[in-house]
């Protein structure tokens, strides 16, 4: 007996000796480890994997060490807080296997507060439903409760008294205060029973009661109080975690036996590990609880023998299982690329929801696509070939599915996000390369980089080149190469289509890098020629191996294609845009399918019950329902998800639900995630616009053409439709087109046609009446800006005249600057047949020349730059705002260094006593210009002190010494993106606080230049010429000047109200050339002409140079003059054709808010003022 016992225990001797040594060591460290475990459960829930690691190892452990508390280095909280067996159980119940999910499982089960789970993908919910399956209540087959449920209180009472688990879904930003006593566990004990007082009702409380809150919002905004009452846990899936889950799905589909074998092995390992732990526990229990002689305890000996045999068997099994796992893992790895691609695609889709709230896609929807792509992908015997087939099919299917639910402007953004993510995931690119592509040299200041060696290159382009050579190794010698080969680079830079040419010095080097060559080319074009970025992006997609031509070709989904992919349970949401309505096409399709007409309900006041009734009828009868303008019926939309889920099982197969809505920030997330989204945008361009007007049933049909039987009527009908298309399309050129982009619609055109018809019935046409009715009444009624009124009036004066009806009339300019595509002649036909008009319109060129609009060809460049900038901005919104990047410097460190640099360059503060004393020396506060200077300095001082304060606070917040407020967080994000922080430019109410410029580098150099102008004025007296851009209130400067001029003419009895501005362009080109100020009035420099150029020799406006958008105006002399005298002087200076009254704006955005005054510029007889008005010519202080 003794020898059996000794032999039995001998096997455990070595293990127990080791354990005993470990235990004494562990016991010492237990205090620190427990503290870390507690801190983890208390604080780490809301953070992502990276930050949790940083907190545990970087903060908690170092804090314990600093306080001399013994602690385990690099403590693994998972193994410390939970055993392998439990984790195995959780995985069986559906908890994902990645470490973050396991940590979340610990947080859910170990915390004393009830958990509040952020679960946008629904993974936590499915795990909890499976984990708590035996403990969930059931109400009519429903086990979940919505937070807005009217019976929430009764359901809570039932669960609390029975010790059930209550899962509350639909949490938004707060939780019903009724639940506070339960969250705070305000338990009242009476004898052995426990109660909680909820809304003045004593409810039984059972210890086993559990409550879970689940929100689907990806980034909810919970109050600190709510976070203190609950344990907030972020269940958002990570890219790595999702990859593991998708790999399981790929294997499950492709190698089912392999996945089943793995599941079986994992179950066995789990069982065996558990039984080993139980055996160990029972043996130790027998040894410790034995009070008598060990030798007499026969059971102990058998337990020992049993344990020994079992342990050997289990260990053998575990070793075998490990080997099996390794071999399975090797086979699984072959399929990993498909899972990686799936994960990248899903996260690209998620990031698009940051661009527009309506772009929501659930993980369930994505998984359907993911699994479907494996069915559709071509089979192959070789695993690697099969995987590449799956990847190809899946990427294209996902692209098509998401693409049809995106607005035109965002389609390129999405595919670029996908491509760049694929290249980053494959480690061909770093995140810093993507940042460089988006920002260029926006963070640099022209005064702090090496001098620009080329005259032909714009400043912003030079900053991009410098940044590119600093940030990208491949281009590190770019500046040197450009200087050495200047002529070739200049030709490339000035070409109309540089992206089609070979890149000087780099073409071969780029060709040698097949993986990232297309991206390197794109980077260069983006830095040197922003206007060609969009076209280059398409080339990049075309030439990148992972993508190809298919991702660039325009695709349109017809209503039939959408219908074919629909099921009764999944509604389709049409995202609306101006000028597009899918109602007609849905009704037409319904007729084609020989189904009863759809029930069409336009939501609004009181329409929700009607819609609800229609849906119920449709489900029963199998008819279609179309709900229009659903953003106006959000009440019904919030319930729609549960309505559909309830009716799901009894739906007639022919039932279909269509929803149309404009984007709305409060549109319910759940509904968006369960629906298929489709955008419905009208095609752009003159041709498409005119064809729309000549579509029967829209505007002009055969009947309309025959209303008045004269060629004049048919020609003017065409002229009105042409004008309508022109004024609509002109919007795309931004402020150069219209100061305010008005929504001209078919109603305006209809009214004009109706007026013309009645007018022609009454006798011969009166052209002035016709022009006035079109320009000032029908369209002009909605135009609010006086310069837009002028522009529309000029269109009518130029295009609606007797000449319009002449045989050889054409809209083409008499001498086009660039060739009109296909040398097309835009004429006014007078056919009698409707079909002839359509045939004629179909011959229009695909690309509209800006000259047809009356604009300069450079307007196309303006449009392309505007498009490219909006693409970079949208792409910027999709970029994660996480911590470090590529193991380089973290965002915080980058911004901290930038803040230090800016603080070092910030001008010193102005002291009020000092500058008041200096102003007294300049003549005191009775001089209007001195009052103006005083006000300007006060405003600049406010800006300097605010910037200094925010930068100092930001540095403290990064160090963790003060709280990182929303304002400081916004400043940090903006500075990292090289944008100007919102609160440096705006007050709390959104008014202008400083000045608005696109990049941080430009904004800061403007601050230094302004400061320089004020200090020079204070110390050396009034400057000879004023830099108008450098004033907060340029209008104030001109008004002060006007006051001074009026006072000088006191003898002539001038009144300030009667004094108008008199302007002349001087022969000086730069401010330094002005040696003396004028006797009265002021000289102004720093203005830029947009839409034209100015000839200093001839003293009048001329056409812009190709590709030069803005030209500096020579020095402008501005003074005041009596109204009558000014009329005379105008005639003398500008002759009979008169001047072009050129508006001067503070910014490129041309609204009344930024309007300063009008300057008179000289024209020639050929290019008379109206021509320049159609060109959209204006003077800007900032480009």
PDB file of C-alpha atoms in Angstrom, residues 392-543:
ATOM      1  CA  UNK A 392     -11.323  38.352 -57.599  1.00  0.00           C
ATOM      2  CA  UNK A 393     -15.035  37.465 -57.534  1.00  0.00           C
ATOM      3  CA  UNK A 394     -15.557  38.710 -53.980  1.00  0.00           C
ATOM      4  CA  UNK A 395     -13.864  42.069 -54.605  1.00  0.00           C
ATOM      5  CA  UNK A 396     -15.903  42.733 -57.743  1.00  0.00           C
ATOM      6  CA  UNK A 397     -19.219  41.571 -56.223  1.00  0.00           C
ATOM      7  CA  UNK A 398     -18.680  43.751 -53.161  1.00  0.00           C
ATOM      8  CA  UNK A 399     -17.712  46.703 -55.357  1.00  0.00           C
ATOM      9  CA  UNK A 400     -20.885  46.354 -57.448  1.00  0.00           C
ATOM     10  CA  UNK A 401     -23.130  45.876 -54.417  1.00  0.00           C
ATOM     11  CA  UNK A 402     -21.788  48.896 -52.514  1.00  0.00           C
ATOM     12  CA  UNK A 403     -21.264  51.002 -55.641  1.00  0.00           C
ATOM     13  CA  UNK A 404     -24.935  51.076 -56.538  1.00  0.00           C
ATOM     14  CA  UNK A 405     -25.795  52.549 -53.139  1.00  0.00           C
ATOM     15  CA  UNK A 406     -23.272  55.412 -53.388  1.00  0.00           C
ATOM     16  CA  UNK A 407     -23.776  58.874 -54.831  1.00  0.00           C
ATOM     17  CA  UNK A 408     -21.786  59.558 -57.999  1.00  0.00           C
ATOM     18  CA  UNK A 409     -19.374  61.841 -56.119  1.00  0.00           C
ATOM     19  CA  UNK A 410     -18.420  59.061 -53.666  1.00  0.00           C
ATOM     20  CA  UNK A 411     -17.984  56.125 -56.051  1.00  0.00           C
ATOM     21  CA  UNK A 412     -14.341  56.851 -56.796  1.00  0.00           C
ATOM     22  CA  UNK A 413     -13.698  57.507 -53.091  1.00  0.00           C
ATOM     23  CA  UNK A 414     -14.905  54.028 -52.145  1.00  0.00           C
ATOM     24  CA  UNK A 415     -12.815  52.145 -54.674  1.00  0.00           C
ATOM     25  CA  UNK A 416      -9.736  54.227 -53.747  1.00  0.00           C
ATOM     26  CA  UNK A 417     -10.256  53.452 -50.052  1.00  0.00           C
ATOM     27  CA  UNK A 418     -10.462  49.740 -50.912  1.00  0.00           C
ATOM     28  CA  UNK A 419      -7.368  49.777 -53.148  1.00  0.00           C
ATOM     29  CA  UNK A 420      -5.227  51.697 -50.670  1.00  0.00           C
ATOM     30  CA  UNK A 421      -6.329  49.447 -47.796  1.00  0.00           C
ATOM     31  CA  UNK A 422      -5.425  46.375 -49.871  1.00  0.00           C
ATOM     32  CA  UNK A 423      -1.961  47.808 -50.589  1.00  0.00           C
ATOM     33  CA  UNK A 424      -1.461  48.782 -46.919  1.00  0.00           C
ATOM     34  CA  UNK A 425      -2.612  45.315 -45.747  1.00  0.00           C
ATOM     35  CA  UNK A 426      -0.168  43.708 -48.221  1.00  0.00           C
ATOM     36  CA  UNK A 427       2.530  46.025 -46.769  1.00  0.00           C
ATOM     37  CA  UNK A 428       3.291  47.570 -50.151  1.00  0.00           C
ATOM     38  CA  UNK A 429       2.290  50.958 -48.705  1.00  0.00           C
ATOM     39  CA  UNK A 430       2.428  52.531 -45.271  1.00  0.00           C
ATOM     40  CA  UNK A 431      -0.322  54.667 -43.752  1.00  0.00           C
ATOM     41  CA  UNK A 432       2.063  57.611 -44.036  1.00  0.00           C
ATOM     42  CA  UNK A 433       2.021  57.208 -47.861  1.00  0.00           C
ATOM     43  CA  UNK A 434      -1.768  57.519 -47.851  1.00  0.00           C
ATOM     44  CA  UNK A 435      -1.515  60.598 -45.604  1.00  0.00           C
ATOM     45  CA  UNK A 436       1.029  62.122 -48.018  1.00  0.00           C
ATOM     46  CA  UNK A 437      -1.366  61.507 -50.929  1.00  0.00           C
ATOM     47  CA  UNK A 438      -4.200  63.262 -49.079  1.00  0.00           C
ATOM     48  CA  UNK A 439      -2.298  66.221 -47.629  1.00  0.00           C
ATOM     49  CA  UNK A 440       0.575  66.945 -49.983  1.00  0.00           C
ATOM     50  CA  UNK A 441       2.553  69.885 -48.600  1.00  0.00           C
ATOM     51  CA  UNK A 442      -0.362  71.471 -46.737  1.00  0.00           C
ATOM     52  CA  UNK A 443       1.509  71.487 -43.421  1.00  0.00           C
ATOM     53  CA  UNK A 444       4.507  73.425 -44.774  1.00  0.00           C
ATOM     54  CA  UNK A 445       4.943  77.178 -44.802  1.00  0.00           C
ATOM     55  CA  UNK A 446       6.473  78.774 -47.924  1.00  0.00           C
ATOM     56  CA  UNK A 447       8.724  80.953 -45.744  1.00  0.00           C
ATOM     57  CA  UNK A 448      10.232  78.056 -43.806  1.00  0.00           C
ATOM     58  CA  UNK A 449      11.288  75.759 -46.689  1.00  0.00           C
ATOM     59  CA  UNK A 450      14.151  76.143 -49.204  1.00  0.00           C
ATOM     60  CA  UNK A 451      13.610  78.849 -51.814  1.00  0.00           C
ATOM     61  CA  UNK A 452      11.688  77.877 -54.940  1.00  0.00           C
ATOM     62  CA  UNK A 453      14.193  77.634 -57.802  1.00  0.00           C
ATOM     63  CA  UNK A 454      11.600  77.773 -60.629  1.00  0.00           C
ATOM     64  CA  UNK A 455       9.515  80.759 -61.737  1.00  0.00           C
ATOM     65  CA  UNK A 456       7.086  78.535 -63.673  1.00  0.00           C
ATOM     66  CA  UNK A 457       5.934  76.586 -60.628  1.00  0.00           C
ATOM     67  CA  UNK A 458       3.171  77.714 -58.246  1.00  0.00           C
ATOM     68  CA  UNK A 459       3.960  78.014 -54.513  1.00  0.00           C
ATOM     69  CA  UNK A 460       1.557  75.299 -53.367  1.00  0.00           C
ATOM     70  CA  UNK A 461       3.049  72.901 -55.943  1.00  0.00           C
ATOM     71  CA  UNK A 462       6.563  73.657 -54.666  1.00  0.00           C
ATOM     72  CA  UNK A 463       5.450  72.858 -51.101  1.00  0.00           C
ATOM     73  CA  UNK A 464       4.014  69.541 -52.366  1.00  0.00           C
ATOM     74  CA  UNK A 465       7.331  68.734 -54.085  1.00  0.00           C
ATOM     75  CA  UNK A 466       9.329  69.509 -50.922  1.00  0.00           C
ATOM     76  CA  UNK A 467       6.998  67.359 -48.792  1.00  0.00           C
ATOM     77  CA  UNK A 468       7.141  64.510 -51.327  1.00  0.00           C
ATOM     78  CA  UNK A 469      10.944  64.504 -51.389  1.00  0.00           C
ATOM     79  CA  UNK A 470      11.050  64.537 -47.557  1.00  0.00           C
ATOM     80  CA  UNK A 471       8.390  61.888 -46.915  1.00  0.00           C
ATOM     81  CA  UNK A 472       8.912  59.338 -49.666  1.00  0.00           C
ATOM     82  CA  UNK A 473      12.247  57.551 -50.090  1.00  0.00           C
ATOM     83  CA  UNK A 474      11.620  56.848 -53.780  1.00  0.00           C
ATOM     84  CA  UNK A 475      11.451  60.597 -54.519  1.00  0.00           C
ATOM     85  CA  UNK A 476      14.113  61.715 -52.036  1.00  0.00           C
ATOM     86  CA  UNK A 477      16.186  63.305 -54.818  1.00  0.00           C
ATOM     87  CA  UNK A 478      13.236  64.817 -56.710  1.00  0.00           C
ATOM     88  CA  UNK A 479      14.247  68.468 -56.197  1.00  0.00           C
ATOM     89  CA  UNK A 480      17.799  67.783 -57.437  1.00  0.00           C
ATOM     90  CA  UNK A 481      16.477  65.891 -60.486  1.00  0.00           C
ATOM     91  CA  UNK A 482      14.132  68.762 -61.328  1.00  0.00           C
ATOM     92  CA  UNK A 483      16.890  71.363 -61.152  1.00  0.00           C
ATOM     93  CA  UNK A 484      19.201  69.205 -63.296  1.00  0.00           C
ATOM     94  CA  UNK A 485      16.566  68.556 -65.964  1.00  0.00           C
ATOM     95  CA  UNK A 486      14.452  71.709 -65.684  1.00  0.00           C
ATOM     96  CA  UNK A 487      13.390  72.023 -69.337  1.00  0.00           C
ATOM     97  CA  UNK A 488      11.886  68.512 -69.561  1.00  0.00           C
ATOM     98  CA  UNK A 489      10.109  68.880 -66.204  1.00  0.00           C
ATOM     99  CA  UNK A 490       8.667  72.256 -67.245  1.00  0.00           C
ATOM    100  CA  UNK A 491       7.294  70.763 -70.480  1.00  0.00           C
ATOM    101  CA  UNK A 492       5.767  67.875 -68.511  1.00  0.00           C
ATOM    102  CA  UNK A 493       4.279  70.239 -65.906  1.00  0.00           C
ATOM    103  CA  UNK A 494       2.724  72.528 -68.515  1.00  0.00           C
ATOM    104  CA  UNK A 495       1.288  69.796 -70.728  1.00  0.00           C
ATOM    105  CA  UNK A 496      -2.487  69.525 -71.046  1.00  0.00           C
ATOM    106  CA  UNK A 497      -2.441  65.817 -70.210  1.00  0.00           C
ATOM    107  CA  UNK A 498       0.758  65.186 -68.231  1.00  0.00           C
ATOM    108  CA  UNK A 499      -0.525  61.863 -66.900  1.00  0.00           C
ATOM    109  CA  UNK A 500      -0.337  60.475 -70.474  1.00  0.00           C
ATOM    110  CA  UNK A 501       3.363  61.419 -70.869  1.00  0.00           C
ATOM    111  CA  UNK A 502       6.453  59.625 -69.622  1.00  0.00           C
ATOM    112  CA  UNK A 503       7.623  61.082 -66.292  1.00  0.00           C
ATOM    113  CA  UNK A 504      11.076  62.696 -66.704  1.00  0.00           C
ATOM    114  CA  UNK A 505      13.881  60.782 -64.922  1.00  0.00           C
ATOM    115  CA  UNK A 506      11.466  58.382 -63.197  1.00  0.00           C
ATOM    116  CA  UNK A 507       9.483  56.506 -65.892  1.00  0.00           C
ATOM    117  CA  UNK A 508      11.758  53.446 -65.921  1.00  0.00           C
ATOM    118  CA  UNK A 509      12.209  53.387 -62.119  1.00  0.00           C
ATOM    119  CA  UNK A 510       8.423  53.383 -61.710  1.00  0.00           C
ATOM    120  CA  UNK A 511       7.996  50.621 -64.302  1.00  0.00           C
ATOM    121  CA  UNK A 512      10.483  48.511 -62.294  1.00  0.00           C
ATOM    122  CA  UNK A 513       8.119  48.543 -59.295  1.00  0.00           C
ATOM    123  CA  UNK A 514       5.004  46.682 -60.530  1.00  0.00           C
ATOM    124  CA  UNK A 515       3.368  46.544 -57.080  1.00  0.00           C
ATOM    125  CA  UNK A 516       3.437  50.229 -56.198  1.00  0.00           C
ATOM    126  CA  UNK A 517       4.509  51.825 -59.503  1.00  0.00           C
ATOM    127  CA  UNK A 518       0.963  53.074 -60.298  1.00  0.00           C
ATOM    128  CA  UNK A 519       0.702  54.602 -56.804  1.00  0.00           C
ATOM    129  CA  UNK A 520       4.084  56.353 -57.104  1.00  0.00           C
ATOM    130  CA  UNK A 521       2.967  57.869 -60.412  1.00  0.00           C
ATOM    131  CA  UNK A 522      -0.315  58.976 -58.839  1.00  0.00           C
ATOM    132  CA  UNK A 523       1.591  60.619 -55.958  1.00  0.00           C
ATOM    133  CA  UNK A 524       3.700  62.662 -58.369  1.00  0.00           C
ATOM    134  CA  UNK A 525       0.744  63.808 -60.488  1.00  0.00           C
ATOM    135  CA  UNK A 526      -1.200  64.700 -57.329  1.00  0.00           C
ATOM    136  CA  UNK A 527       1.678  66.819 -56.044  1.00  0.00           C
ATOM    137  CA  UNK A 528       2.471  68.614 -59.310  1.00  0.00           C
ATOM    138  CA  UNK A 529      -0.902  68.797 -61.079  1.00  0.00           C
ATOM    139  CA  UNK A 530      -3.816  68.536 -58.614  1.00  0.00           C
ATOM    140  CA  UNK A 531      -6.271  69.182 -61.459  1.00  0.00           C
ATOM    141  CA  UNK A 532      -5.323  65.859 -63.099  1.00  0.00           C
ATOM    142  CA  UNK A 533      -5.649  63.873 -59.848  1.00  0.00           C
ATOM    143  CA  UNK A 534      -9.071  62.376 -60.577  1.00  0.00           C
ATOM    144  CA  UNK A 535      -7.967  61.107 -64.001  1.00  0.00           C
ATOM    145  CA  UNK A 536      -4.745  59.794 -62.456  1.00  0.00           C
ATOM    146  CA  UNK A 537      -6.705  57.999 -59.733  1.00  0.00           C
ATOM    147  CA  UNK A 538      -8.554  56.148 -62.483  1.00  0.00           C
ATOM    148  CA  UNK A 539      -5.231  55.251 -64.165  1.00  0.00           C
ATOM    149  CA  UNK A 540      -3.922  54.068 -60.783  1.00  0.00           C
ATOM    150  CA  UNK A 541      -6.951  51.759 -60.345  1.00  0.00           C
ATOM    151  CA  UNK A 542      -6.648  50.549 -63.930  1.00  0.00           C
ATOM    152  CA  UNK A 543      -2.949  49.676 -63.584  1.00  0.00           C
TER     153      UNK A 543
END
